[in-house]
Structures are given as structure tokens and as C-alpha cells.
CSV table of C-alpha atoms and ligand atoms in Angstrom, one decimal:
chain,number,residue,atom,x,y,z
A,5,MET,CA,-22.0,5.3,34.5
A,6,LYS,CA,-21.6,2.6,31.8
A,7,ARG,CA,-17.9,2.2,32.4
A,8,ASN,CA,-18.4,1.7,36.1
A,9,GLN,CA,-21.1,-0.9,35.5
A,10,THR,CA,-18.6,-3.2,33.7
A,11,ALA,CA,-15.9,-2.7,36.4
A,12,THR,CA,-15.6,-5.7,38.7
A,13,ALA,CA,-16.4,-4.9,42.4
A,14,GLY,CA,-13.7,-2.8,44.0
A,15,THR,CA,-11.6,-2.1,40.9
A,16,PRO,CA,-12.0,1.4,39.3
A,17,ALA,CA,-12.7,1.3,35.6
A,18,PRO,CA,-9.4,1.8,33.6
A,19,LYS,CA,-8.8,5.0,31.6
A,20,LYS,CA,-9.8,4.4,28.0
A,21,ALA,CA,-7.0,4.8,25.4
A,22,ASN,CA,-7.8,7.1,22.4
A,23,ILE,CA,-7.9,4.6,19.5
A,24,TYR,CA,-8.0,7.4,16.9
A,25,LEU,CA,-4.8,8.8,18.2
A,26,ILE,CA,-3.2,5.4,18.0
A,27,GLY,CA,-4.5,5.0,14.5
A,28,THR,CA,-3.1,8.4,13.4
A,29,ILE,CA,0.3,7.7,14.9
A,30,ALA,CA,0.7,4.2,13.3
A,31,ALA,CA,-0.8,5.4,10.0
A,32,ILE,CA,2.2,7.8,9.7
A,33,ALA,CA,4.0,4.7,8.5
A,34,GLY,CA,1.6,4.7,5.6
A,35,LEU,CA,2.3,8.4,5.0
A,36,LEU,CA,6.0,7.6,4.8
A,37,PHE,CA,5.2,4.7,2.4
A,38,GLY,CA,3.5,7.1,0.0
A,39,PHE,CA,6.0,9.9,0.5
A,40,ASP,CA,9.1,7.9,-0.1
A,41,THR,CA,7.7,6.1,-3.1
A,42,GLY,CA,6.4,9.3,-4.7
A,43,VAL,CA,9.2,11.7,-4.1
A,44,ILE,CA,11.5,10.2,-6.7
A,45,SER,CA,9.2,11.4,-9.5
A,46,GLY,CA,10.4,14.9,-8.9
A,47,ALA,CA,13.9,14.3,-7.5
A,48,GLN,CA,15.3,12.0,-10.2
A,49,GLU,CA,15.8,14.7,-12.9
A,50,PHE,CA,18.0,16.8,-10.5
A,51,ILE,CA,19.8,13.8,-9.0
A,52,PHE,CA,21.0,12.8,-12.5
A,53,LYS,CA,22.0,16.4,-13.3
A,54,THR,CA,24.0,16.6,-10.0
A,55,PHE,CA,25.9,13.4,-10.7
A,56,GLU,CA,26.1,14.2,-14.4
A,57,LEU,CA,25.0,10.8,-15.5
A,58,LYS,CA,24.6,11.3,-19.1
A,59,ASN,CA,24.8,9.2,-22.2
A,60,ASP,CA,25.1,10.3,-25.8
A,61,ALA,CA,21.6,11.6,-25.8
A,62,GLY,CA,22.3,13.7,-22.8
A,63,LEU,CA,20.1,11.6,-20.6
A,64,ALA,CA,20.8,9.3,-17.7
A,65,SER,CA,21.2,5.7,-18.9
A,66,GLU,CA,17.7,4.2,-18.6
A,67,ALA,CA,19.0,1.2,-16.7
A,68,THR,CA,20.6,3.5,-14.1
A,69,ARG,CA,17.5,5.6,-13.8
A,70,GLY,CA,15.4,2.4,-13.4
A,71,PHE,CA,17.7,1.2,-10.7
A,72,VAL,CA,17.5,4.4,-8.7
A,73,VAL,CA,13.7,4.4,-9.0
A,74,SER,CA,13.1,0.7,-8.3
A,75,ALA,CA,15.5,0.6,-5.3
A,76,VAL,CA,12.5,1.3,-3.0
A,77,PRO,CA,10.3,-1.5,-4.3
A,78,LEU,CA,13.3,-3.8,-4.2
A,79,GLY,CA,13.9,-2.9,-0.6
A,80,ALA,CA,10.2,-3.3,0.1
A,81,LEU,CA,10.2,-6.8,-1.4
A,82,LEU,CA,13.0,-7.8,1.0
A,83,GLY,CA,11.1,-6.1,3.9
A,84,ALA,CA,7.9,-7.9,3.0
A,85,LEU,CA,9.7,-11.2,3.0
A,86,MET,CA,11.0,-10.5,6.5
A,87,SER,CA,7.9,-8.8,7.9
A,88,GLY,CA,6.3,-11.9,9.4
A,89,LEU,CA,9.5,-12.7,11.3
A,90,PHE,CA,9.7,-9.1,12.7
A,91,ALA,CA,6.1,-9.1,13.7
A,92,ARG,CA,6.4,-12.3,15.6
A,93,THR,CA,9.8,-11.8,17.3
A,94,LEU,CA,10.3,-8.1,17.9
A,95,GLY,CA,6.5,-7.6,18.2
A,96,ARG,CA,4.3,-5.2,16.3
A,97,LYS,CA,5.1,-2.0,18.3
A,98,ARG,CA,8.8,-2.5,18.4
A,99,SER,CA,8.9,-3.4,14.7
A,100,ILE,CA,7.2,-0.1,13.8
A,101,LEU,CA,9.7,1.7,16.1
A,102,PHE,CA,12.5,-0.1,14.2
A,103,THR,CA,11.1,0.9,10.8
A,104,ALA,CA,11.0,4.6,12.0
A,105,ILE,CA,14.7,4.4,12.7
A,106,VAL,CA,15.4,2.8,9.3
A,107,PHE,CA,13.1,5.4,7.6
A,108,LEU,CA,15.2,8.0,9.3
A,109,GLY,CA,18.6,6.4,8.4
A,110,GLY,CA,17.5,5.9,4.7
A,111,THR,CA,16.2,9.5,4.4
A,112,LEU,CA,19.4,11.0,5.8
A,113,CYS,CA,21.6,8.7,3.7
A,114,ALA,CA,19.8,9.8,0.5
A,115,ALA,CA,19.6,13.5,1.4
A,116,PHE,CA,23.3,13.8,2.2
A,117,ALA,CA,24.4,11.4,-0.5
A,118,PRO,CA,27.9,12.2,-1.8
A,119,ASN,CA,27.4,9.9,-4.8
A,120,LEU,CA,24.7,7.9,-6.6
A,121,GLU,CA,25.5,4.7,-4.8
A,122,SER,CA,24.5,6.4,-1.5
A,123,VAL,CA,21.2,7.6,-3.0
A,124,VAL,CA,20.5,3.9,-4.0
A,125,LEU,CA,21.5,2.7,-0.5
A,126,GLY,CA,19.3,5.3,1.2
A,127,ARG,CA,16.4,4.3,-1.0
A,128,LEU,CA,16.9,0.6,-0.4
A,129,LEU,CA,16.7,1.3,3.3
A,130,MET,CA,13.5,3.4,2.9
A,131,GLY,CA,12.1,0.4,0.9
A,132,LEU,CA,13.0,-2.0,3.6
A,133,ALA,CA,11.2,0.1,6.2
A,134,ILE,CA,8.2,0.3,3.8
A,135,GLY,CA,8.0,-3.4,3.2
A,136,ILE,CA,8.1,-4.2,6.9
A,137,SER,CA,5.7,-1.5,8.0
A,138,ALA,CA,3.2,-2.0,5.2
A,139,MET,CA,2.5,-5.4,6.7
A,140,VAL,CA,3.1,-4.8,10.4
A,141,ALA,CA,1.3,-1.4,10.8
A,142,PRO,CA,-2.1,-2.7,9.5
A,143,MET,CA,-1.6,-5.8,11.6
A,144,TYR,CA,-1.0,-3.7,14.7
A,145,LEU,CA,-4.0,-1.5,13.9
A,146,SER,CA,-6.3,-4.5,13.5
A,147,GLU,CA,-5.1,-5.9,16.8
A,148,VAL,CA,-5.6,-2.8,18.9
A,149,SER,CA,-8.9,-1.6,17.4
A,150,PRO,CA,-12.3,-2.5,18.9
A,151,PRO,CA,-14.4,-4.3,16.3
A,152,GLN,CA,-16.8,-1.5,15.7
A,153,VAL,CA,-14.2,0.9,14.4
A,154,ARG,CA,-11.7,-1.6,13.0
A,155,GLY,CA,-12.5,-1.0,9.3
A,156,THR,CA,-12.2,2.8,9.7
A,157,ILE,CA,-8.9,2.5,11.6
A,158,ILE,CA,-7.3,0.2,9.0
A,159,PHE,CA,-8.6,2.4,6.3
A,160,MET,CA,-6.7,5.3,7.8
A,161,PHE,CA,-3.6,3.5,6.7
A,162,GLN,CA,-4.7,3.3,3.1
A,163,LEU,CA,-5.7,6.9,3.0
A,164,ALA,CA,-2.3,7.8,4.6
A,165,ILE,CA,-0.5,6.2,1.6
A,166,THR,CA,-2.3,8.4,-0.9
A,167,LEU,CA,-1.8,11.5,1.3
A,168,GLY,CA,1.9,10.7,1.5
A,169,LEU,CA,2.0,10.5,-2.4
A,170,LEU,CA,0.2,13.8,-2.6
A,171,ALA,CA,2.6,15.4,0.0
A,172,ALA,CA,5.6,14.2,-2.1
A,173,PHE,CA,4.2,15.8,-5.3
A,174,ALA,CA,3.5,19.0,-3.4
A,175,ILE,CA,7.1,19.1,-2.0
A,176,ASN,CA,8.5,18.3,-5.5
A,177,LEU,CA,6.5,21.2,-6.9
A,178,TRP,CA,7.6,23.5,-4.2
A,179,PHE,CA,11.4,22.8,-4.2
A,180,SER,CA,11.7,22.5,-7.9
A,181,HIS,CA,10.6,26.1,-8.1
A,182,SER,CA,11.9,27.6,-4.8
A,183,ILE,CA,15.5,26.3,-4.9
A,184,GLN,CA,17.2,27.0,-8.2
A,185,ASP,CA,20.4,25.1,-7.2
A,186,PHE,CA,19.7,21.7,-8.7
A,187,THR,CA,22.4,20.0,-6.6
A,188,MET,CA,20.4,21.0,-3.5
A,189,ASN,CA,16.7,20.9,-4.2
A,190,TRP,CA,16.4,17.1,-4.5
A,191,ARG,CA,18.2,16.8,-1.1
A,192,TRP,CA,15.5,18.9,0.5
A,193,MET,CA,12.8,16.8,-1.3
A,194,PHE,CA,14.1,13.7,0.4
A,195,GLY,CA,15.0,15.5,3.6
A,196,VAL,CA,11.5,16.5,4.5
A,197,GLY,CA,10.8,12.8,5.1
A,198,VAL,CA,12.8,13.2,8.4
A,199,VAL,CA,9.8,15.0,10.0
A,200,PRO,CA,7.2,12.2,9.8
A,201,ALA,CA,9.9,9.6,10.6
A,202,LEU,CA,10.6,11.4,13.9
A,203,ILE,CA,6.9,11.8,14.7
A,204,LEU,CA,6.4,8.1,14.1
A,205,PHE,CA,9.3,7.2,16.3
A,206,PHE,CA,8.5,9.4,19.3
A,207,GLY,CA,4.7,8.8,18.9
A,208,MET,CA,5.1,5.1,18.9
A,209,LEU,CA,7.1,5.1,22.1
A,210,PHE,CA,3.9,6.1,23.9
A,211,MET,CA,1.6,3.6,22.2
A,212,PRO,CA,0.6,0.3,23.8
A,213,CYS,CA,1.9,-3.1,22.6
A,214,SER,CA,-0.5,-5.3,20.8
A,215,PRO,CA,-2.4,-7.4,23.3
A,216,ARG,CA,-2.5,-10.3,20.9
A,217,TRP,CA,1.3,-10.3,20.6
A,218,LEU,CA,1.8,-10.0,24.4
A,219,HIS,CA,-0.5,-13.1,24.8
A,220,LEU,CA,1.5,-14.9,22.1
A,221,LYS,CA,4.7,-14.3,24.2
A,222,GLY,CA,3.0,-15.6,27.4
A,223,ARG,CA,2.8,-12.1,28.9
A,224,VAL,CA,-0.9,-12.6,29.7
A,225,ASN,CA,-1.2,-10.1,32.6
A,226,GLU,CA,0.2,-7.3,30.5
A,227,ALA,CA,-2.1,-8.3,27.6
A,228,GLN,CA,-5.0,-8.0,29.9
A,229,LYS,CA,-4.0,-4.6,31.2
A,230,VAL,CA,-3.6,-3.2,27.7
A,231,LEU,CA,-6.9,-4.6,26.6
A,232,GLN,CA,-8.6,-3.1,29.6
A,233,ASN,CA,-7.2,0.3,28.6
A,234,LEU,CA,-8.1,-0.1,24.9
A,235,LEU,CA,-11.7,-1.1,25.7
A,236,GLY,CA,-12.1,1.1,28.8
A,237,LYS,CA,-13.5,-1.7,30.9
A,238,SER,CA,-12.2,-4.0,33.6
A,239,ASP,CA,-13.9,-7.2,32.6
A,240,VAL,CA,-12.2,-8.4,29.4
A,241,SER,CA,-12.4,-12.1,30.1
A,242,LYS,CA,-14.5,-12.7,26.9
A,243,GLU,CA,-11.9,-10.9,24.7
A,244,MET,CA,-9.0,-12.6,26.4
A,245,ALA,CA,-10.6,-16.0,25.8
A,246,GLU,CA,-11.0,-15.1,22.1
A,247,ILE,CA,-7.4,-14.0,21.8
A,248,LYS,CA,-6.3,-17.3,23.4
A,249,VAL,CA,-8.2,-19.3,20.7
A,250,SER,CA,-6.9,-17.3,17.8
A,251,VAL,CA,-3.3,-17.2,19.1
A,252,GLN,CA,-3.3,-21.0,19.2
A,253,GLY,CA,-3.7,-21.1,15.4
A,254,GLU,CA,-0.9,-18.5,14.7
A,255,GLY,CA,2.3,-19.5,13.1
A,256,ARG,CA,1.6,-23.2,12.6
A,257,SER,CA,4.4,-24.5,10.6
A,258,GLY,CA,2.3,-26.4,8.0
A,259,SER,CA,0.3,-23.3,7.0
A,260,PHE,CA,2.8,-21.9,4.6
A,261,LEU,CA,3.1,-25.1,2.5
A,262,GLN,CA,-0.7,-25.6,2.6
A,263,LEU,CA,-1.1,-22.4,0.6
A,264,PHE,CA,0.4,-24.2,-2.5
A,265,LYS,CA,-2.1,-27.0,-2.3
A,266,LYS,CA,-5.9,-27.2,-2.8
A,267,PRO,CA,-8.2,-25.7,-1.5
A,268,LEU,CA,-6.0,-22.7,-0.6
A,269,LEU,CA,-4.0,-22.5,-3.9
A,270,PRO,CA,-6.9,-20.7,-5.9
A,271,LEU,CA,-7.1,-18.1,-3.1
A,272,LEU,CA,-3.4,-17.4,-3.4
A,273,ALA,CA,-3.9,-17.2,-7.2
A,274,VAL,CA,-6.6,-14.5,-6.8
A,275,SER,CA,-4.7,-12.4,-4.3
A,276,PHE,CA,-1.4,-12.8,-6.1
A,277,GLY,CA,-3.0,-12.2,-9.5
A,278,LEU,CA,-4.8,-9.1,-8.5
A,279,PHE,CA,-1.6,-7.5,-7.4
A,280,VAL,CA,0.2,-8.5,-10.5
A,281,PHE,CA,-2.5,-6.8,-12.6
A,282,GLN,CA,-2.6,-3.8,-10.3
A,283,GLN,CA,1.1,-3.2,-11.1
A,284,LEU,CA,0.9,-4.2,-14.8
A,285,SER,CA,-1.7,-1.4,-15.3
A,286,GLY,CA,1.3,0.9,-15.2
A,287,ILE,CA,0.0,2.9,-12.2
A,288,ASN,CA,3.5,3.5,-10.9
A,289,ALA,CA,4.9,4.5,-14.3
A,290,ILE,CA,2.6,7.4,-13.8
A,291,MET,CA,3.3,7.8,-10.1
A,292,TYR,CA,7.1,7.6,-10.3
A,293,TYR,CA,7.7,9.0,-13.8
A,294,GLY,CA,4.8,11.4,-13.9
A,295,PRO,CA,6.7,14.6,-14.8
A,296,GLN,CA,8.4,12.8,-17.7
A,297,VAL,CA,5.0,11.6,-19.0
A,298,PHE,CA,3.5,15.0,-18.6
A,299,ALA,CA,6.4,16.5,-20.4
A,300,LYS,CA,5.9,14.1,-23.3
A,301,ALA,CA,2.2,15.0,-23.3
A,302,GLY,CA,3.1,18.6,-23.9
A,303,PHE,CA,3.5,20.2,-20.5
A,304,GLY,CA,6.3,22.6,-19.9
A,305,GLU,CA,9.0,22.7,-17.2
A,306,SER,CA,7.0,24.7,-14.9
A,307,THR,CA,3.6,23.0,-15.3
A,308,LYS,CA,4.6,19.3,-15.3
A,309,TYR,CA,5.0,19.2,-11.5
A,310,LEU,CA,1.7,21.0,-11.1
A,311,ALA,CA,0.0,18.4,-13.3
A,312,GLN,CA,1.6,15.7,-11.1
A,313,PHE,CA,0.2,17.4,-8.0
A,314,PHE,CA,-3.3,17.5,-9.4
A,315,MET,CA,-2.9,13.8,-10.2
A,316,GLY,CA,-2.1,13.1,-6.5
A,317,LEU,CA,-5.0,15.1,-5.3
A,318,THR,CA,-7.4,13.2,-7.7
A,319,ASN,CA,-6.0,10.0,-6.3
A,320,VAL,CA,-6.8,11.0,-2.7
A,321,VAL,CA,-10.3,12.1,-3.5
A,322,ALA,CA,-11.1,9.1,-5.7
A,323,THR,CA,-9.7,6.7,-3.0
A,324,LEU,CA,-12.0,8.3,-0.4
A,325,PHE,CA,-14.9,7.8,-2.8
A,326,GLY,CA,-13.9,4.1,-3.4
A,327,VAL,CA,-13.8,3.3,0.2
A,328,TRP,CA,-17.2,4.9,0.6
A,329,VAL,CA,-18.8,2.8,-2.1
A,330,VAL,CA,-17.0,-0.5,-1.9
A,331,ASP,CA,-19.3,-2.0,0.7
A,332,LYS,CA,-22.4,-0.6,-1.1
A,333,ILE,CA,-21.7,-1.5,-4.7
A,334,GLY,CA,-19.5,-4.5,-4.1
A,335,ARG,CA,-16.1,-5.6,-5.3
A,336,ARG,CA,-16.9,-7.2,-8.6
A,337,PRO,CA,-19.0,-4.3,-10.1
A,338,LEU,CA,-16.3,-1.8,-9.0
A,339,LEU,CA,-13.6,-3.9,-10.6
A,340,SER,CA,-15.5,-4.2,-13.9
A,341,ILE,CA,-16.2,-0.5,-14.1
A,342,GLY,CA,-12.6,0.2,-13.1
A,343,PHE,CA,-11.1,-2.2,-15.7
A,344,ILE,CA,-13.1,-0.9,-18.6
A,345,GLY,CA,-12.4,2.7,-17.7
A,346,MET,CA,-8.6,2.0,-17.2
A,347,ILE,CA,-8.3,0.2,-20.6
A,348,ALA,CA,-10.1,3.1,-22.4
A,349,CYS,CA,-7.9,5.7,-20.7
A,350,LEU,CA,-4.7,3.8,-21.2
A,351,GLY,CA,-5.6,3.3,-24.9
A,352,ILE,CA,-6.3,7.1,-25.4
A,353,LEU,CA,-3.1,8.1,-23.6
A,354,GLY,CA,-1.1,5.6,-25.6
A,355,PHE,CA,-2.5,7.0,-28.8
A,356,LEU,CA,-1.7,10.6,-27.8
A,357,LEU,CA,1.8,9.8,-26.6
A,358,LYS,CA,2.6,7.8,-29.7
A,359,SER,CA,3.1,10.8,-32.0
A,360,GLY,CA,5.1,12.5,-29.3
A,361,SER,CA,4.0,15.9,-30.7
A,362,GLY,CA,2.5,17.0,-27.4
A,363,GLU,CA,-0.4,18.6,-29.3
A,364,TYR,CA,-3.2,17.8,-26.9
A,365,PRO,CA,-1.8,18.2,-23.4
A,366,PHE,CA,-5.2,18.7,-21.7
A,367,LEU,CA,-6.7,15.6,-23.4
A,368,ALA,CA,-3.7,13.6,-22.1
A,369,LEU,CA,-4.1,15.1,-18.6
A,370,ALA,CA,-7.8,14.2,-18.7
A,371,SER,CA,-7.1,10.6,-19.7
A,372,ILE,CA,-4.4,10.4,-16.9
A,373,LEU,CA,-6.8,11.8,-14.2
A,374,LEU,CA,-9.6,9.6,-15.3
A,375,PHE,CA,-7.3,6.6,-15.3
A,376,ILE,CA,-6.4,7.5,-11.7
A,377,VAL,CA,-10.1,7.7,-10.8
A,378,PHE,CA,-10.9,4.3,-12.3
A,379,PHE,CA,-7.7,2.8,-10.7
A,380,ALA,CA,-8.4,4.2,-7.2
A,381,ILE,CA,-12.0,2.9,-7.1
A,382,SER,CA,-11.0,-0.6,-8.3
A,383,LEU,CA,-7.5,-2.0,-8.6
A,384,GLY,CA,-6.2,0.5,-6.1
A,385,GLY,CA,-8.1,-0.9,-3.1
A,386,VAL,CA,-9.7,-4.2,-4.0
A,387,PRO,CA,-6.5,-6.3,-4.1
A,388,TYR,CA,-5.8,-5.2,-0.5
A,389,ILE,CA,-9.3,-6.0,0.6
A,390,MET,CA,-9.3,-9.4,-1.2
A,391,MET,CA,-6.0,-10.5,0.3
A,392,SER,CA,-7.3,-9.8,3.8
A,393,GLU,CA,-10.7,-11.4,3.2
A,394,VAL,CA,-10.2,-14.6,1.3
A,395,PHE,CA,-7.7,-16.6,3.4
A,396,PRO,CA,-8.9,-18.6,6.4
A,397,LEU,CA,-7.5,-17.3,9.6
A,398,LYS,CA,-4.8,-20.0,10.0
A,399,ALA,CA,-3.3,-19.1,6.5
A,400,ARG,CA,-3.9,-15.4,6.6
A,401,ALA,CA,-0.5,-14.1,7.6
A,402,SER,CA,1.4,-16.3,5.2
A,403,GLY,CA,-1.1,-15.7,2.4
A,404,MET,CA,-0.9,-11.9,2.8
A,405,ALA,CA,2.9,-12.0,2.9
A,406,ILE,CA,3.1,-13.9,-0.4
A,407,ALA,CA,0.5,-11.6,-2.0
A,408,SER,CA,2.6,-8.5,-0.8
A,409,CYS,CA,5.6,-10.0,-2.6
A,410,ALA,CA,3.6,-9.9,-5.9
A,411,ASN,CA,2.8,-6.3,-5.2
A,412,TRP,CA,6.4,-5.3,-4.6
A,413,GLY,CA,8.0,-7.7,-7.1
A,414,PHE,CA,5.9,-6.4,-10.0
A,415,ASN,CA,6.1,-2.8,-8.8
A,416,MET,CA,9.9,-3.2,-9.1
A,417,LEU,CA,9.6,-4.8,-12.5
A,418,VAL,CA,7.4,-1.9,-13.9
A,419,SER,CA,9.4,0.9,-12.2
A,420,PHE,CA,12.7,-0.6,-13.4
A,421,SER,CA,11.7,-1.3,-16.9
A,422,PHE,CA,9.7,1.8,-17.8
A,423,GLY,CA,12.6,3.8,-19.4
A,424,ILE,CA,14.1,0.8,-21.0
A,425,LEU,CA,10.7,-0.1,-22.6
A,426,VAL,CA,10.3,3.4,-23.9
A,427,THR,CA,13.6,3.1,-25.7
A,428,ALA,CA,13.0,-0.5,-26.8
A,429,MET,CA,9.5,0.1,-28.1
A,430,GLY,CA,10.3,3.3,-29.9
A,431,ASN,CA,8.0,5.7,-27.9
A,432,MET,CA,6.1,6.1,-24.6
A,433,GLY,CA,2.8,5.6,-26.3
A,434,ASN,CA,3.6,2.0,-27.2
A,435,VAL,CA,4.5,1.3,-23.5
A,436,PHE,CA,1.1,2.6,-22.4
A,437,MET,CA,-0.6,0.4,-25.1
A,438,LEU,CA,1.3,-2.5,-23.6
A,439,TYR,CA,-0.1,-1.6,-20.1
A,440,ALA,CA,-3.6,-1.4,-21.7
A,441,SER,CA,-3.2,-5.0,-23.1
A,442,CYS,CA,-2.1,-6.3,-19.8
A,443,THR,CA,-5.1,-4.7,-18.2
A,444,MET,CA,-7.4,-6.4,-20.7
A,445,VAL,CA,-5.9,-9.8,-19.6
A,446,GLY,CA,-6.5,-8.6,-16.0
A,447,PHE,CA,-10.1,-7.9,-16.7
A,448,ILE,CA,-10.6,-11.5,-18.0
A,449,PHE,CA,-8.8,-12.9,-15.0
A,450,ALA,CA,-10.9,-10.9,-12.5
A,451,TRP,CA,-14.1,-11.7,-14.3
A,452,TYR,CA,-13.5,-15.5,-14.0
A,453,MET,CA,-11.7,-15.6,-10.6
A,454,VAL,CA,-12.7,-12.9,-8.2
A,455,PRO,CA,-15.5,-13.7,-5.8
A,456,GLU,CA,-18.1,-11.1,-4.5
A,457,THR,CA,-17.4,-10.9,-0.8
A,458,LYS,CA,-19.6,-7.9,0.0
A,459,ASN,CA,-21.7,-8.3,3.2
A,460,ARG,CA,-20.2,-11.7,3.9
A,461,GLN,CA,-18.8,-12.8,7.2
A,462,LEU,CA,-15.2,-14.1,6.9
A,463,GLU,CA,-16.4,-17.4,8.5
A,464,GLU,CA,-19.0,-17.8,5.7
A,465,LEU,CA,-16.3,-17.6,3.1
A,466,GLU,CA,-14.3,-20.1,5.1
A,467,GLN,CA,-17.3,-22.5,5.1
A,468,ASN,CA,-17.8,-22.2,1.4
A,469,LEU,CA,-14.2,-22.9,0.9
A,470,TYR,CA,-14.2,-26.1,2.8
A,471,ALA,CA,-17.6,-27.1,1.2
A,472,GLY,CA,-15.6,-27.3,-2.1
A,473,LYS,CA,-17.0,-24.2,-3.8
A,474,PRO,CA,-14.8,-22.7,-6.6
A,475,VAL,CA,-13.1,-19.5,-5.6
A,476,ARG,CA,-15.4,-17.4,-7.8
A,477,ARG,CA,-18.4,-18.7,-5.7
A,478,LEU,CA,-16.7,-18.1,-2.3
A,479,GLY,CA,-19.2,-15.4,-1.5
A,480,ASP,CA,-22.4,-17.3,-2.2
A,481,GLN,CA,-25.1,-17.2,0.4
A,482,ILE,CA,-24.9,-20.3,2.6
A,483,SER,CA,-28.1,-22.3,2.5
A,484,ARG,CA,-29.3,-23.4,6.0
A,485,PRO,CA,-30.4,-27.0,6.5
A,486,ALA,CA,-34.1,-25.9,6.4
A,487,ASP,CA,-33.6,-24.4,2.9
A,488,VAL,CA,-32.2,-27.6,1.4
B,527,BGC,C1,-0.5,0.5,-5.1
B,527,BGC,C2,0.7,1.4,-5.2
B,527,BGC,C3,0.4,2.6,-5.9
B,527,BGC,C4,-0.8,3.3,-5.2
B,527,BGC,C5,-1.3,4.6,-5.8
B,527,BGC,C6,-1.6,1.3,-4.4
B,527,BGC,O1,-2.8,0.5,-4.4
B,527,BGC,O2,-0.2,-0.7,-4.4
B,527,BGC,O3,1.8,0.7,-5.9
B,527,BGC,O4,1.5,3.6,-5.9
B,527,BGC,O5,-1.9,2.4,-5.1
B,527,BGC,O6,-2.3,5.2,-5.1
């Protein structure tokens, strides 16, 4: 059989590892990412009632609320800063194992919290685990996947994030109704996160190490064995030679500083900028404060969590659609359609929330759901794609780490400031108008800066870069000598 043909004489063909199983287990880190970021949208109201944090208006002080919500992005920012170090020293597999323990610790700390400080500490820990795993898990997946299925396997991680958000909204809906004791229901909302954290930990124990990391650490024989299992063949000399070449470029000390000079600086600007505008669109004001927004739009106590659940479902379906079309339609057209749609929806939502009368709840729901659709097909996925495409190999890890910091830094800013802005600007509608204005600026930025990278080999982008093309033209077809 085919496998036997590739085996060298006398050696039986190695047993092939199931890459989809590896993908599913490692993608649980993505599920925890979505779950732990989304769960606060339902839990916050009950946490504040439990600890009786009230000001004159009977509400938790907006700064305290902002701090509890933004503790996860803050932790994730710290995690993202350390992720490169973890990936290099502990290794990809052990870093994911480590994050599973931190996820577990953070979840238990928040679920059994005796006071608000412990809730914040638990959420900081969850954030730390998210920041590390959101960088290391996709890296691990890309290093263990055979090239033919690499895109699909990495995509499983993205999909897992939206599924985790949806799971959080479903759990919030369930426990807000099924447990009437408000000092307990939020503990269960957090506590459910223990299950995926345990599956991640025990599952990862049985997963292989990344062959690329083993090679980096000089454990060449082990790297070869793992690769033989992953590919299901004995002769992996070609793949080993490729790993050797790419490992030589990894972690060169100069690569970080080079990012701040030409020609790499514009690439950093594109990836960094896209994440800034992703967050300034206000996506996480809706993801993390959804029930409050729906309440303002006219939904009642019992329906606001249901509306949030439908929003999560729309996000999953639209993300699936976005991934299906991104290589067909291209990044730029998707971004343009997405930006125009988001600006319109944010404007309508802002207008409806301005009066605060809650007269047209279903119009508000429609504008939120459509906003989610436009977001998911454009600013939801394209920044992640751009950051992994535009950097040349030697600067990829550092470039991605800095872009991830923009993602978490601005996520923190938006999630911390939402309530404060609502108070300062007079009403929620004005805040969504502000997000609409930021998104308009984002549209102009993307129009002039983002290259079309559809159907381009990463090496072609690299050649254009070193040929001096501006970043917007990075995806231009390379003319062969005969065409000139
Ligand atoms: C963003 C997250 C957001 C999620 C919603 C991602 O692209 O980075 O901040 O919560 O989309 O699906």
C-alpha cells in the first residue's frame, strides 16, 4: 500500500496520528477563550448584586464594572507579551498544558470568590491563559498539520472562539433562569469552564510535541519520530531539511527592532491598525455588555439573554460563511462590504438607543444582528489573516505578538470604558455613534493601506516587499523576466 511504499527497506510504516483529533483538542483553548470572554456579559449583573456594589443610582460604579469586565483583556495583554517566551522555552505543547492549569485555577478562583477582588484575580488568570494560548495554540496547530489541511486546522481555532462565546451566552441564559438565587447563579456560569479546561489538560497530555520545537531544542531524533507519525511515513528527510532551514531563522535577536524600521514598519502598521479598528468598532461592547444593550433597546429581563444567545448564534454562522468566501471574494472587497454595513448598522443602533425609549426593540435587534454579520465576514477574521500573511518569516512571530497586543490593549480600553462613556456622553446611543465614527476612519485606513493577498504565495508577498512596493501593492502579480 501507499504507506508501505514510502517506508524505507526493513522499517515498518509508522502509525499515522489523527490530525483532526489533535486539532480538536488544541482548539479547546479557543473555546475557553470565547467562553471566558463572553460569560461576563451574563454574570456581571449578579456579581454586583451579590457584593452589593451600588452607588446612588443603585448601580455598580461604572469604573468598578469596567475593571471586572476588562480584567480578562488585561490579563490577555500580559499573556500575549509573554507568549513568545513560553513558546520558545517551555515548548508549544507544555505551554498549552500550562495554560489549561491556569484556566482551571482562574475559573475556580472566580467561581468560589468570597469577594470582588477574588473575582478580578480569577479573571486576570483566565486572561493570562487566553493571551498565551491564543498565540501558542495556532502556532502549535500550524506546526503539526500537514500542508494540505493546515488552513482547515487553524480555522478550527477561530471557529472554536465563536462557539465558546455562543456556549457562554447559552449558559448565561440557562442559569439566569434556572437558579433564582443570584448569589449562586453566576458562580455556576463561571464554574462550567472547569469542564473544557480539564478536557484540554488531559487531552494535551496525549498529544505529540511540535517537531519544529523539538528540532529547535536539538532533539532531532524525537522530532523525526513525531514527524513520521504525523505524516504516516518513514521517509521524512525532505520535511526535516525544511524544518532545519526555517529553524535557523527563528528568534534572531535583530528581528524585533527591524519591525520598527522600513520596509517592515508599514506591515506592522497594517496589522496593528486593523486590530485597533476591529476593537474600536465596539464589537466587545456588544459581546460583553449585550444584555444591558438589549435592555436599553427595549428587551425585558427574560428576553435580553435570549437576544444575546441569538447574537452568538449569528456570529458562529456568519463566521463560517466568512471563512468560506474569504479566499473566493478576497480580503479587500469583504472589508469594504463589512465596513459600509457596520457603519450603517452602528448609526441606526446609535439613533435608536439615543432616545432610550426602547420603542423599537426588534429594529434594534435587527441592526445588532446585521452588525454582527458584517463584522464576522470582515473585521472579525481579516485582521487575523493579515497578521499571519504579511510578515516575512523571520519577523512573523514578533510581528504577530505586537499585533496581538493591539488586539488586547484596545479590547481592554473598549471594555473598560463602555459604562464610563455611557455616563459621560449622556446615553448609550452616543457611544455607538462614536464607534460608528471610529469605524469610518477605519474604512479610510483599510482602503489606503490593506493589500489584496488572495491567491498569493507568502513568498510572492515577501518578494514584492523587498522590491520596494508600498504595502497596499504587496499582493500585486509578480512579473517574470520575460514579461518585462
Ligand atoms: C475579536 C474578539 C471578538 C470576537 C467576536 C474576534 O475577532 O478579536 O475581540 O470578541 O471576534 O467574534
